[in-house]
Coordinates of C-alpha atoms in Angstrom, one line a residue:
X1 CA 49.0 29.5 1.9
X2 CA 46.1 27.5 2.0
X3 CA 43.6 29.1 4.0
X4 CA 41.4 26.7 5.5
X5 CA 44.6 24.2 6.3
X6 CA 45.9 27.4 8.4
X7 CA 42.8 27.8 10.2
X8 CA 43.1 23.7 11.1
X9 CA 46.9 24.7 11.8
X10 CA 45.4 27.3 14.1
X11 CA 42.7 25.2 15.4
X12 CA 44.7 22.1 16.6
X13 CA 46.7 25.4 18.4
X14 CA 43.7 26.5 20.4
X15 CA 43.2 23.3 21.2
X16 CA 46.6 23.2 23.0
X17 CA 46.6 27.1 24.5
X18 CA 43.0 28.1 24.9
X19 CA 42.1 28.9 28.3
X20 CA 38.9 31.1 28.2
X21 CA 37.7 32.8 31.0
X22 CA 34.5 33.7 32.1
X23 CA 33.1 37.2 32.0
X24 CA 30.6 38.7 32.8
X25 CA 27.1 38.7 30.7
X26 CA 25.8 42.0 29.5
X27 CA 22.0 43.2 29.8
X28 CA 20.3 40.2 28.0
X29 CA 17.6 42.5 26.2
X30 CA 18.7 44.9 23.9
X31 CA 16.5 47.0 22.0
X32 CA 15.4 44.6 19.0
X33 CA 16.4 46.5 15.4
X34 CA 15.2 44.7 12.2
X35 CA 18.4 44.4 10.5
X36 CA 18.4 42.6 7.5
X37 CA 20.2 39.4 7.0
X38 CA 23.2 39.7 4.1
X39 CA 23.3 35.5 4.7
X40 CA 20.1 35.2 3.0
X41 CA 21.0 37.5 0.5
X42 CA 24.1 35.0 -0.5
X43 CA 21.6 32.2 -0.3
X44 CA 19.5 33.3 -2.8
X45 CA 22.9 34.6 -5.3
X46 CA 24.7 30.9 -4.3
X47 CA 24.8 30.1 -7.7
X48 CA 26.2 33.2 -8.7
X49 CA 29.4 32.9 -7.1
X50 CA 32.8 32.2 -8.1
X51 CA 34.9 30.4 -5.3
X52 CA 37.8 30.9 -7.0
X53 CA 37.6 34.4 -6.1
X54 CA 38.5 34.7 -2.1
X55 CA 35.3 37.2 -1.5
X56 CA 33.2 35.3 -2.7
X57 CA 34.2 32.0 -1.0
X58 CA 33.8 34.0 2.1
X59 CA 30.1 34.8 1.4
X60 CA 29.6 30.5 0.6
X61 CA 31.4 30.1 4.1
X62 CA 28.3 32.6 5.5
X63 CA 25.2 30.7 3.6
X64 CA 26.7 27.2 5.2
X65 CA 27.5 28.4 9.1
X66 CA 24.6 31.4 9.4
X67 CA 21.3 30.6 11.1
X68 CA 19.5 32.9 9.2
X69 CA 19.8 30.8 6.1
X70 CA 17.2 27.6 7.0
X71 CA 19.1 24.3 7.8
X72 CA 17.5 22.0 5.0
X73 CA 19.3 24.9 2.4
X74 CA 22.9 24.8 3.9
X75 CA 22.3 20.8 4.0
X76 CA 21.5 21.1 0.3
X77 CA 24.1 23.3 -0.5
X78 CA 26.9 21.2 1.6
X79 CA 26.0 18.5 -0.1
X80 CA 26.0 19.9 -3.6
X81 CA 29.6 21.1 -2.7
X82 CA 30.8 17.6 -1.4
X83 CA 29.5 16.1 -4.7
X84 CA 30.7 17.9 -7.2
X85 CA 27.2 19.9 -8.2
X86 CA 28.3 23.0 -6.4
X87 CA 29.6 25.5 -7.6
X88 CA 27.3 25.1 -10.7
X89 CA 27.6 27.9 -12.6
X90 CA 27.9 27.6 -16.6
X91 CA 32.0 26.9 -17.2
X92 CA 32.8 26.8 -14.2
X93 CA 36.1 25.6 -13.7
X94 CA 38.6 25.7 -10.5
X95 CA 41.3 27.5 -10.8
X96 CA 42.2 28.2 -7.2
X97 CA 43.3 24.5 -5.5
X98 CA 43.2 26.1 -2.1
X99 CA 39.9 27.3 -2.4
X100 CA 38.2 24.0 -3.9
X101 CA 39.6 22.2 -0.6
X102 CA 38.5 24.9 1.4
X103 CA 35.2 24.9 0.3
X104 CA 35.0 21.0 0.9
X105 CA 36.2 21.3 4.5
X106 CA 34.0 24.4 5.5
X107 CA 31.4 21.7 3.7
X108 CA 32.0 18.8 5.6
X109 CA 32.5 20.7 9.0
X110 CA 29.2 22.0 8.4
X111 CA 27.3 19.1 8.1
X112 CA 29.1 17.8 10.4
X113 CA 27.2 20.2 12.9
X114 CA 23.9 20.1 11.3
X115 CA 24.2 15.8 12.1
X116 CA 24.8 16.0 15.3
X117 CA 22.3 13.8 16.2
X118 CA 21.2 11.9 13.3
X119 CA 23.2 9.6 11.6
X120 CA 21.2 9.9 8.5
X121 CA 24.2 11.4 6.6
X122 CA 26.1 8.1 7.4
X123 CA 24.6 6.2 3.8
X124 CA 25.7 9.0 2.0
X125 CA 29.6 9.4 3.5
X126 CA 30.0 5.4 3.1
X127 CA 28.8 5.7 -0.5
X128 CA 31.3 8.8 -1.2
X129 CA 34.3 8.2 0.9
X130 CA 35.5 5.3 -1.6
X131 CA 35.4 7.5 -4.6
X132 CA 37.4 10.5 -2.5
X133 CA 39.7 8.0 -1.6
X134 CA 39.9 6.7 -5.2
X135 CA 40.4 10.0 -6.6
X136 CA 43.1 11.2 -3.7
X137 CA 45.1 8.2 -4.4
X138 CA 45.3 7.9 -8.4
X139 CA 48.5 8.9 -9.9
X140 CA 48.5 11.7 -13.0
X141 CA 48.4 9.0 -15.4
X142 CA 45.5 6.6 -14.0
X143 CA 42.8 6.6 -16.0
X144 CA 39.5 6.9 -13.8
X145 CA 36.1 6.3 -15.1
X146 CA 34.3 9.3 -16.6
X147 CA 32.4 9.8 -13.2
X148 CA 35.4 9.9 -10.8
X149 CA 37.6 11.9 -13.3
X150 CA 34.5 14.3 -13.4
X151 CA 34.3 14.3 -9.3
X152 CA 38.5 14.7 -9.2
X153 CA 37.5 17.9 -11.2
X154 CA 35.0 19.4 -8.7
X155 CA 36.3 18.5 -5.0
X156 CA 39.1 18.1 -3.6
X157 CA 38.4 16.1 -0.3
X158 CA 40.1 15.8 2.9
X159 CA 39.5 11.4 3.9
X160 CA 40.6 11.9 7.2
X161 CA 38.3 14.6 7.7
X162 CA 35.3 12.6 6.3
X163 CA 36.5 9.5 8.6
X164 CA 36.6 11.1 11.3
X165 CA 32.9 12.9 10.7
X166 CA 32.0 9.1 10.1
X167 CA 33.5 7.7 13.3
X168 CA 31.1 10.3 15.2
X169 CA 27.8 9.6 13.4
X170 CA 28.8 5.7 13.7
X171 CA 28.4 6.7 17.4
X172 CA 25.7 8.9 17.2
X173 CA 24.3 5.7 15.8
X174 CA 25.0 3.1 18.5
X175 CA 23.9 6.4 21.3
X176 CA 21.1 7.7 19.5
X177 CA 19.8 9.9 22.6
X178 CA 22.2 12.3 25.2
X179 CA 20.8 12.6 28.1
X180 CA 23.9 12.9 30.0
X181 CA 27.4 13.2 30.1
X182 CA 27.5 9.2 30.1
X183 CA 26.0 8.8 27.0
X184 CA 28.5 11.1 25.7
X185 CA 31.4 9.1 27.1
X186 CA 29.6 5.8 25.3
X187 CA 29.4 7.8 21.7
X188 CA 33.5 8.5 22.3
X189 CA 33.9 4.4 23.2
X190 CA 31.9 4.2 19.7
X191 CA 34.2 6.2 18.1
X192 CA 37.8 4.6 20.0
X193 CA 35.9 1.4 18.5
X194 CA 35.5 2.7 14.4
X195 CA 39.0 4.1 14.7
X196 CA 40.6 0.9 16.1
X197 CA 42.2 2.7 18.5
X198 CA 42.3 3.0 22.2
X199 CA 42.6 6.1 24.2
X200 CA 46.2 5.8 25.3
X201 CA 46.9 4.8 21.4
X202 CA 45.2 8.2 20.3
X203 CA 46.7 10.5 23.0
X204 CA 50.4 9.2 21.3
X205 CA 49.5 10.2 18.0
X206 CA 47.4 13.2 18.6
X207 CA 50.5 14.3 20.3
X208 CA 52.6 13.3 17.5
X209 CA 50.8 15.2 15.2
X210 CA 50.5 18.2 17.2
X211 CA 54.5 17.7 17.8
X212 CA 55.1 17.5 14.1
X213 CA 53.0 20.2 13.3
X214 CA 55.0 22.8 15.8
X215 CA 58.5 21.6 13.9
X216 CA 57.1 21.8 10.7
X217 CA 54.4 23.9 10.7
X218 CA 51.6 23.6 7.8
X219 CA 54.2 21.5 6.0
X220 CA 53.5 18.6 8.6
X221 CA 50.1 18.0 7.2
X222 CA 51.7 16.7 4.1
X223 CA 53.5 13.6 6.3
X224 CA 51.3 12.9 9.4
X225 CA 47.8 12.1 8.8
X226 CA 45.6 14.1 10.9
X227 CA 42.8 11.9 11.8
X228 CA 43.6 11.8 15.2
X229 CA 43.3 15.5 15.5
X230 CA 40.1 15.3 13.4
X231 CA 38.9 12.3 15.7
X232 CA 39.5 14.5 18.9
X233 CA 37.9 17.6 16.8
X234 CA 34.6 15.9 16.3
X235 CA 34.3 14.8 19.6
X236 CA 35.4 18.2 20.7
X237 CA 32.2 19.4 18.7
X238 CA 30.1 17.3 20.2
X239 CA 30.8 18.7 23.6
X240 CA 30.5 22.3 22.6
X241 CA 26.9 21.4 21.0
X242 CA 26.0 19.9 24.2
X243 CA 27.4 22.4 26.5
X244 CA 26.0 25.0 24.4
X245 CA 22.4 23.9 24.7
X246 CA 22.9 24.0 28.7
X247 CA 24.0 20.4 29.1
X248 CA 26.5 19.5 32.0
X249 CA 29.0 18.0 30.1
X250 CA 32.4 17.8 31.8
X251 CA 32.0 14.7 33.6
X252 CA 31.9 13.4 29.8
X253 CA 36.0 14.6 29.9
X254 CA 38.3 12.3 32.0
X255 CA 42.0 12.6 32.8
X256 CA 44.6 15.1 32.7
X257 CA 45.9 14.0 29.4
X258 CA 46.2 16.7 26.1
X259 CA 43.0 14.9 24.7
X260 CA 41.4 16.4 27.9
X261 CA 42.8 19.5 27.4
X262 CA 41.6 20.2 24.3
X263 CA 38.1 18.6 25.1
X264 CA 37.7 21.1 27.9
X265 CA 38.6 24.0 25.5
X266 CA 35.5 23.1 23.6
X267 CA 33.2 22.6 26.6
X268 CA 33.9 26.5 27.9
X269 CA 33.7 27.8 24.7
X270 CA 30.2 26.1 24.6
X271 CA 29.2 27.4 27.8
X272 CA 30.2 30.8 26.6
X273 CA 28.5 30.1 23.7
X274 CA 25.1 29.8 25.4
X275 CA 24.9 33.6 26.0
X276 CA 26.0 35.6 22.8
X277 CA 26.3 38.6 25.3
X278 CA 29.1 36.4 26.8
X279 CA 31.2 36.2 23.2
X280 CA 30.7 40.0 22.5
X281 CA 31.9 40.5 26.0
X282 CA 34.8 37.9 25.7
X283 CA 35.8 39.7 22.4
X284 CA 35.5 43.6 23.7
X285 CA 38.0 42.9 26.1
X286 CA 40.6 40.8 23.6
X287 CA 44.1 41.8 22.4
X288 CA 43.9 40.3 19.6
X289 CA 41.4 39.0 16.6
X290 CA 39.9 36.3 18.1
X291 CA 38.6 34.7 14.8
X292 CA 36.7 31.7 16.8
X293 CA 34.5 34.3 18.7
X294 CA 33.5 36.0 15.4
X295 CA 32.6 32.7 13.9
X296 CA 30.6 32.2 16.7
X297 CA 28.7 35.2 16.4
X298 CA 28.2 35.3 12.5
X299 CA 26.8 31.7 12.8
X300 CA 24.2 33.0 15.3
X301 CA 23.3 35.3 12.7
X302 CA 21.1 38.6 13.2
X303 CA 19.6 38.1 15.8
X304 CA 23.1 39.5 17.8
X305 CA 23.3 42.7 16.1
X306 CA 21.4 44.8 18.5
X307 CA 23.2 43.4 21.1
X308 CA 26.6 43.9 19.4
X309 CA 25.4 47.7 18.2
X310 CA 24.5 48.3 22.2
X311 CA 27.7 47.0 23.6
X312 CA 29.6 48.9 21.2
X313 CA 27.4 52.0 22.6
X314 CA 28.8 51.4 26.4
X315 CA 32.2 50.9 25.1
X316 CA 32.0 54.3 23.1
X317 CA 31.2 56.0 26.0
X318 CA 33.1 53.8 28.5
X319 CA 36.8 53.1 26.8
X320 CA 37.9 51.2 29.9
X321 CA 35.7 48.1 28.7
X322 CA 38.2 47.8 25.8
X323 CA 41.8 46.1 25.8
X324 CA 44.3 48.2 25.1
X325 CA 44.8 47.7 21.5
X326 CA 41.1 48.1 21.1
X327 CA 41.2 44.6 18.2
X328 CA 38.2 43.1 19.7
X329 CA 36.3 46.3 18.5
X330 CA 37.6 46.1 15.4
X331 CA 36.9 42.1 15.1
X332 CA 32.8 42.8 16.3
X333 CA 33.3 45.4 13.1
X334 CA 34.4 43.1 11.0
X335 CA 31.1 40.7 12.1
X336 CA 28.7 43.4 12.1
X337 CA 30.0 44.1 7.9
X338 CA 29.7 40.2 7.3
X339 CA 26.1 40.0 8.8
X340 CA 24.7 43.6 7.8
X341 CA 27.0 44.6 4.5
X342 CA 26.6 48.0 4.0
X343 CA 24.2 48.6 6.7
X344 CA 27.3 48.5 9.2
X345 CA 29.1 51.3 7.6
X346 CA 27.2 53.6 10.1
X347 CA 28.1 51.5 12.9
X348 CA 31.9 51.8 11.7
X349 CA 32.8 55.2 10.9
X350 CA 31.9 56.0 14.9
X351 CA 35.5 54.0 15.5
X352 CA 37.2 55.4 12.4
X353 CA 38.9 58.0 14.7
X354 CA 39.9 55.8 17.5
X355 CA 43.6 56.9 18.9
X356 CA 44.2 53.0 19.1
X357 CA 46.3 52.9 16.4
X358 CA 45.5 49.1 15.5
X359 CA 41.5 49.9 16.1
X360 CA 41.8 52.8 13.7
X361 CA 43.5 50.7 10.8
X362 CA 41.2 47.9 11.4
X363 CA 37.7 50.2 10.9
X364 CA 38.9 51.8 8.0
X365 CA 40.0 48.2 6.5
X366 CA 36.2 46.8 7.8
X367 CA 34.4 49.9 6.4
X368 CA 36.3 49.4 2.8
X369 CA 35.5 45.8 2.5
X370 CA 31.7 46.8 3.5
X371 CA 31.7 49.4 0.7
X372 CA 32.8 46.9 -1.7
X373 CA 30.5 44.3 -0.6
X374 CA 32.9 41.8 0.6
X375 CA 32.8 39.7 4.2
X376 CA 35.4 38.3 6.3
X377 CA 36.1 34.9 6.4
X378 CA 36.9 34.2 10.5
X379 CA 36.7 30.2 10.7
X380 CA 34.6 27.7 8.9
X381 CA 36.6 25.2 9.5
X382 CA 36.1 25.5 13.5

């Protein structure tokens, strides 16, 4: 199964279900370790990398999200994917389809972030989406010129993706500066406008997509365009960027409808988002792997080690600050082996004798992946 189409199938879920609550913020100073970054180890072996192979995708997903690569490199590199250039590695060829789609979104999705106010990436989208469009629509037997038939090679793009990333900087455009929640609300009337859609119009099909998608599943994708899901997505990103950066955003939300819903999912996650102590917290006391928490915290890079390593500490010593299934300690494992590599494997074997069963299994499987160098991939396409 496609990977990064499940994680939009999971996505658009979360969207409908998420209710996150607020906890309450660890000590905001932990005792600072120099830990060294496994992102900018990836960065500098980019070119290296086969895509094709899952593991390795993974470690592309880290250069593009993590902080500790700088932002003019992951630019670089999204764009090289998006293009064609990337990966460029002497006979290269794809051989995985749902990795070469993959890579595009976690691409896109990416930029999308690092443009969220500057519509500079606008020239560059209007000059590609014709030729993804071109490329998506030619039959097996249409001959395309030697440049698109090169591009249909390389990437295999999502257009209702890349509209809907186009819709927003369109917006970011006609609102160049947030100052407030109302100039948020203008940049979604910008976006209504480049979709020629209204609000009501949207809520119908978002829910008609999200409808179609619970009959069918992942299969639904293949019948139901979902730009309106991408269209609510990007503004949904917009609010958690705002929200994260301390912003009161909410009065940017209106209604009760499922568009507000899934707005207001992204607006706590953001708030939760402004204090990494807040994530780890959220994810010590989880069920479950909460892959959108661990994306969160492997994008903010090293910098939450220490903090993750000292709450870890308390729990060790303090088991009633875990859930009973103990998952969120195994999912903060799993982060500390993406960001650190072999560095965590310390940091694991503590939890290796848990007598949470599912804790247990889940160290030993984060310690193995460590020892072979590999990360997880949580969710780049958030």
């Amino acid at each position: 199964m496609n990977r990064i189409l499940s994680s939009l199938v999971l996505l658009s879920g979360w969207l409908l279900v998420n209710a996150q609550a607020g906890s309450q913020s660890a000590p905001a100073n932990p005792q600072l370790v120099p830990y060294t970054s496994q992102a900018l180890l990836f960065a500098k072996q980019v070119d290296e990398l086969d895509p094709n192979n899952v593991h390795d995708l993974y470690k592309v997903f880290v250069v593009l999200r993590c902080r500790d690569v700088p932002v003019e490199q992951r630019k670089a590199l999204a764009m090289r994917i998006l293009t064609g250039d990337y990966p460029s590695k002497p006979g290269f060829e794809w051989r995985a389809s749902d990795q070469r789609y993959g890579l595009f979104v976690a691409a896109l999705v990416a930029l999308s972030y690092m443009h969220m106010d500057d519509a500079s990436l606008l020239s560059f989208l209007e000059e590609y989406l014709p030729k993804w469009k071109r490329i998506r629509q030619s039959g097996s037997g249409e001959e395309l010129p030697a440049d698109l038939r090169r591009l249909q090679e390389r990437v295999s793009p999502d257009v209702a993706l890349a509209r809907a990333v186009m819709a927003r900087l369109k917006a970011v455009q006609a609102v160049p500066e947030v100052k407030s929640a109302a100039d948020l609300a203008r940049r979604f009337e910008v976006m209504l406008k480049e979709a020629g859609s209204s609000r009501a119009e949207l809520v119908k099909q978002y829910e008609e997509f999200l409808e179609a998608e619970r009959q069918a599943g992942i299969a639904a994708w293949a019948t139901k365009s979902p730009f309106p899901l991408y269209l609510v997505q990007e503004y949904g990103r917009m609010l958690f960027h705002y929200a994260k950066r301390g912003m009161d955003v909410r009065a940017a939300v209106t209604g009760d409808d499922a568009l507000a819903k899934a707005w207001h999912s992204f607006i706590r996650l953001g708030e939760t988002a402004r204090e990494p102590a807040l994530l780890v917290e959220q994810l010590l006391s989880s069920k479950g792997r909460d892959t959108v928490l661990a994306q969160l915290l492997v994008d903010e890079g090293v910098r939450v080690v220490p903090l993750i390593v000292q709450r870890l500490e308390v729990a060790k010593e303090d088991p009633t600050k875990l859930s009973e299934t103990g998952m969120g300690v195994s999912t903060l494992l799993e982060v500390l082996v993406s960001l650190l590599g072999k560095e965590a494997l310390d940091l694991i074997e503590a939890w290796q004798g848990s007598d949470k069963e599912w804790l247990c299994r889940y160290a030993h499987r984060a310690k193995e992946w460590g020892q072979q160098g590999y990360v997880f991939g949580f969710y780049p396409s958030l």
